[in-house]
């Protein structure tokens, strides 16, 4: 049966963090669509300084579970997405990014010159914030994953409790100091939708103009 399309607001309200999964694999076309939607996420200067390692093998998922102190999500979910942030991506010419943006009419000559200057990235390096910047961009992409997963009828869970060195070893990037593990997101099918744990009232967490004490 064809899945009914969800609005953005419905997708946001229906998304849940799911920690237990059915063993059913995610069909390749569905996983491909999920990844394509994820890669539509924005990043600073469109640098796209984040990558995803898709782990579906039993051995790989077992390694990730061990890296996550035995959490069951990677063992049960048929796919775990590891979001890798590259703090040195800006150092490459990245001419393909600028060429595509100009071809699409998104960037003019002035903006392209700013992109080529890398002025903001030099400032980030001076302030030792390159890693933080790349991790932020990876986290934006991970958020797209979780919302897209919901829209595609999938369940997901962000994971933020793991040993980064063990995760790096599991995906073959041990010793790569310029690469950071931003987050893991498990993806699969859940038998049941967990209840919403609730959120604090907007009035307690949203402020106008200035932060309230």
Short mmCIF file of C-alpha atoms in Angstrom, two decimals:
data_model
loop_
_atom_site.label_atom_id
_atom_site.label_comp_id
_atom_site.label_asym_id
_atom_site.label_seq_id
_atom_site.Cartn_x
_atom_site.Cartn_y
_atom_site.Cartn_z
CA UNK A 1 0.00 0.00 0.00
CA UNK A 2 1.33 3.44 -0.92
CA UNK A 3 2.28 5.52 2.08
CA UNK A 4 0.32 8.71 2.59
CA UNK A 5 2.49 11.82 2.33
CA UNK A 6 3.06 13.74 5.54
CA UNK A 7 3.31 17.49 5.88
CA UNK A 8 6.42 18.96 7.46
CA UNK A 9 4.55 19.82 10.64
CA UNK A 10 3.09 16.30 10.85
CA UNK A 11 6.54 14.79 10.35
CA UNK A 12 8.03 16.90 13.13
CA UNK A 13 5.26 16.02 15.55
CA UNK A 14 5.30 12.29 14.71
CA UNK A 15 9.06 11.77 14.97
CA UNK A 16 10.13 9.66 17.94
CA UNK A 17 13.42 8.28 19.19
CA UNK A 18 13.11 4.51 18.75
CA UNK A 19 15.60 2.24 20.52
CA UNK A 20 14.26 -1.19 19.50
CA UNK A 21 13.70 -2.38 15.94
CA UNK A 22 12.26 -5.21 13.90
CA UNK A 23 14.88 -7.18 11.93
CA UNK A 24 13.31 -6.20 8.59
CA UNK A 25 15.91 -4.63 6.27
CA UNK A 26 15.36 -1.19 4.82
CA UNK A 27 14.81 -1.61 1.05
CA UNK A 28 17.67 -0.16 -0.98
CA UNK A 29 15.49 2.41 -2.81
CA UNK A 30 14.13 3.69 0.52
CA UNK A 31 17.61 3.95 2.03
CA UNK A 32 18.87 5.71 -1.09
CA UNK A 33 16.02 8.23 -0.87
CA UNK A 34 16.76 8.80 2.80
CA UNK A 35 20.41 9.51 2.05
CA UNK A 36 19.56 11.79 -0.85
CA UNK A 37 17.20 13.81 1.33
CA UNK A 38 19.83 13.99 4.07
CA UNK A 39 22.38 15.43 1.67
CA UNK A 40 19.98 18.30 0.90
CA UNK A 41 20.80 19.71 4.35
CA UNK A 42 22.51 23.09 4.37
CA UNK A 43 26.04 23.74 5.61
CA UNK A 44 28.05 26.90 6.19
CA UNK A 45 29.13 28.30 2.81
CA UNK A 46 27.69 25.12 1.30
CA UNK A 47 31.04 23.53 2.17
CA UNK A 48 29.35 20.15 2.73
CA UNK A 49 32.04 19.25 5.23
CA UNK A 50 30.13 16.22 6.48
CA UNK A 51 29.90 12.66 5.27
CA UNK A 52 27.91 9.59 6.20
CA UNK A 53 29.20 6.06 6.62
CA UNK A 54 26.27 3.65 6.22
CA UNK A 55 26.86 0.51 8.28
CA UNK A 56 24.54 -2.42 7.55
CA UNK A 57 26.75 -5.49 8.08
CA UNK A 58 26.24 -7.47 11.25
CA UNK A 59 29.94 -7.26 12.11
CA UNK A 60 30.01 -3.49 11.60
CA UNK A 61 26.90 -2.92 13.65
CA UNK A 62 28.31 -5.13 16.40
CA UNK A 63 31.44 -2.97 16.49
CA UNK A 64 29.34 0.17 16.73
CA UNK A 65 27.29 -1.31 19.56
CA UNK A 66 30.50 -2.09 21.42
CA UNK A 67 31.77 1.43 20.72
CA UNK A 68 28.49 2.73 22.18
CA UNK A 69 29.05 0.88 25.46
CA UNK A 70 26.74 -1.99 24.50
CA UNK A 71 23.70 0.03 23.51
CA UNK A 72 21.34 -2.23 21.53
CA UNK A 73 20.25 0.16 18.77
CA UNK A 74 23.05 -0.66 16.27
CA UNK A 75 22.54 -4.38 16.84
CA UNK A 76 18.79 -4.27 16.25
CA UNK A 77 18.47 -1.58 13.58
CA UNK A 78 19.33 -2.79 10.06
CA UNK A 79 21.33 0.38 9.35
CA UNK A 80 23.39 2.77 11.41
CA UNK A 81 24.49 6.06 9.88
CA UNK A 82 27.73 7.50 11.22
CA UNK A 83 28.04 11.24 10.62
CA UNK A 84 31.64 12.30 10.08
CA UNK A 85 32.66 15.97 10.25
CA UNK A 86 35.75 17.09 8.33
CA UNK A 87 37.44 20.16 9.82
CA UNK A 88 39.81 20.43 6.85
CA UNK A 89 37.28 20.26 3.99
CA UNK A 90 37.62 24.02 3.43
CA UNK A 91 41.31 23.66 2.58
CA UNK A 92 40.58 21.99 -0.77
CA UNK A 93 39.74 24.14 -3.82
CA UNK A 94 36.19 22.72 -3.91
CA UNK A 95 35.71 24.18 -7.37
CA UNK A 96 32.81 21.81 -8.01
CA UNK A 97 30.80 23.51 -5.26
CA UNK A 98 31.32 26.98 -6.69
CA UNK A 99 30.84 25.84 -10.29
CA UNK A 100 27.52 24.19 -9.52
CA UNK A 101 26.28 27.17 -7.52
CA UNK A 102 27.13 29.57 -10.35
CA UNK A 103 25.56 27.26 -12.94
CA UNK A 104 22.34 27.13 -10.87
CA UNK A 105 22.26 30.90 -10.55
CA UNK A 106 22.63 30.72 -6.78
CA UNK A 107 25.96 32.57 -6.50
CA UNK A 108 27.16 35.71 -8.25
CA UNK A 109 30.80 36.64 -8.84
CA UNK A 110 31.03 38.59 -5.58
CA UNK A 111 29.78 35.68 -3.46
CA UNK A 112 32.03 33.24 -5.31
CA UNK A 113 35.01 35.47 -4.55
CA UNK A 114 34.10 35.42 -0.86
CA UNK A 115 33.84 31.62 -1.00
CA UNK A 116 37.24 31.39 -2.65
CA UNK A 117 38.83 33.68 -0.06
CA UNK A 118 37.87 31.32 2.81
CA UNK A 119 37.99 34.38 5.10
CA UNK A 120 35.47 32.95 7.56
CA UNK A 121 37.33 29.65 7.78
CA UNK A 122 40.64 31.40 8.44
CA UNK A 123 38.91 33.20 11.30
CA UNK A 124 37.48 29.91 12.59
CA UNK A 125 40.97 28.43 12.53
CA UNK A 126 42.32 31.42 14.45
CA UNK A 127 39.64 30.84 17.09
CA UNK A 128 40.13 27.05 17.07
CA UNK A 129 36.51 26.50 16.00
CA UNK A 130 36.93 24.53 12.77
CA UNK A 131 35.95 21.23 14.36
CA UNK A 132 32.93 22.77 16.07
CA UNK A 133 31.79 24.32 12.79
CA UNK A 134 32.01 21.01 10.92
CA UNK A 135 30.22 19.13 13.70
CA UNK A 136 27.39 21.68 13.61
CA UNK A 137 26.95 21.10 9.89
CA UNK A 138 26.92 17.32 10.41
CA UNK A 139 24.28 17.66 13.12
CA UNK A 140 22.06 19.66 10.79
CA UNK A 141 22.30 16.82 8.28
CA UNK A 142 21.47 14.27 10.99
CA UNK A 143 18.32 16.21 11.83
CA UNK A 144 17.30 15.98 8.19
CA UNK A 145 17.84 12.21 8.41
CA UNK A 146 15.49 11.78 11.34
CA UNK A 147 12.72 13.88 9.81
CA UNK A 148 13.11 12.24 6.39
CA UNK A 149 13.05 8.82 8.04
CA UNK A 150 9.73 9.62 9.68
CA UNK A 151 8.28 10.81 6.39
CA UNK A 152 9.43 7.56 4.74
CA UNK A 153 7.79 5.37 7.39
CA UNK A 154 11.06 4.59 9.16
CA UNK A 155 12.04 4.84 12.80
CA UNK A 156 15.30 6.39 13.96
CA UNK A 157 17.35 7.26 17.02
CA UNK A 158 20.21 9.73 17.47
CA UNK A 159 23.04 8.29 19.55
CA UNK A 160 25.43 10.49 21.50
CA UNK A 161 27.03 8.03 23.92
CA UNK A 162 30.07 6.31 22.39
CA UNK A 163 33.85 6.18 22.34
CA UNK A 164 34.95 8.24 19.30
CA UNK A 165 38.15 6.26 18.80
CA UNK A 166 36.24 2.97 18.71
CA UNK A 167 33.67 4.41 16.30
CA UNK A 168 36.48 5.65 14.06
CA UNK A 169 38.08 2.21 14.12
CA UNK A 170 34.77 0.58 13.21
CA UNK A 171 34.47 2.70 10.05
CA UNK A 172 38.13 2.68 9.07
CA UNK A 173 39.26 6.21 9.95
CA UNK A 174 41.36 5.54 13.03
CA UNK A 175 44.20 8.02 13.39
CA UNK A 176 42.41 10.69 11.33
CA UNK A 177 42.52 13.61 13.75
CA UNK A 178 40.95 15.99 11.23
CA UNK A 179 37.78 13.87 11.17
CA UNK A 180 35.31 13.99 14.06
CA UNK A 181 32.37 11.75 14.85
CA UNK A 182 29.37 14.04 15.19
CA UNK A 183 26.56 11.57 15.91
CA UNK A 184 25.23 8.11 15.10
CA UNK A 185 21.68 7.63 13.84
CA UNK A 186 20.09 4.20 13.73
CA UNK A 187 17.41 3.59 11.11
CA UNK A 188 14.88 0.80 10.68
CA UNK A 189 11.33 -0.28 11.43
CA UNK A 190 9.66 -0.25 14.82
CA UNK A 191 6.69 -2.38 15.84
CA UNK A 192 5.26 0.41 17.96
CA UNK A 193 5.50 4.18 18.17
CA UNK A 194 6.81 5.16 21.62
CA UNK A 195 4.75 7.70 23.56
CA UNK A 196 5.93 11.27 23.30
CA UNK A 197 7.84 12.12 26.52
CA UNK A 198 6.64 15.72 26.27
CA UNK A 199 8.44 19.04 26.03
CA UNK A 200 8.53 22.04 28.32
CA UNK A 201 6.18 24.89 27.54
CA UNK A 202 7.43 27.18 24.80
CA UNK A 203 7.18 30.12 27.20
CA UNK A 204 9.90 28.51 29.33
CA UNK A 205 12.42 28.04 26.54
CA UNK A 206 11.72 30.69 23.92
CA UNK A 207 12.60 34.32 24.61
CA UNK A 208 12.15 37.55 22.67
CA UNK A 209 15.16 39.71 21.87
CA UNK A 210 17.19 38.74 24.99
CA UNK A 211 17.75 35.62 27.02
CA UNK A 212 15.78 35.61 30.26
CA UNK A 213 17.35 34.64 33.58
#
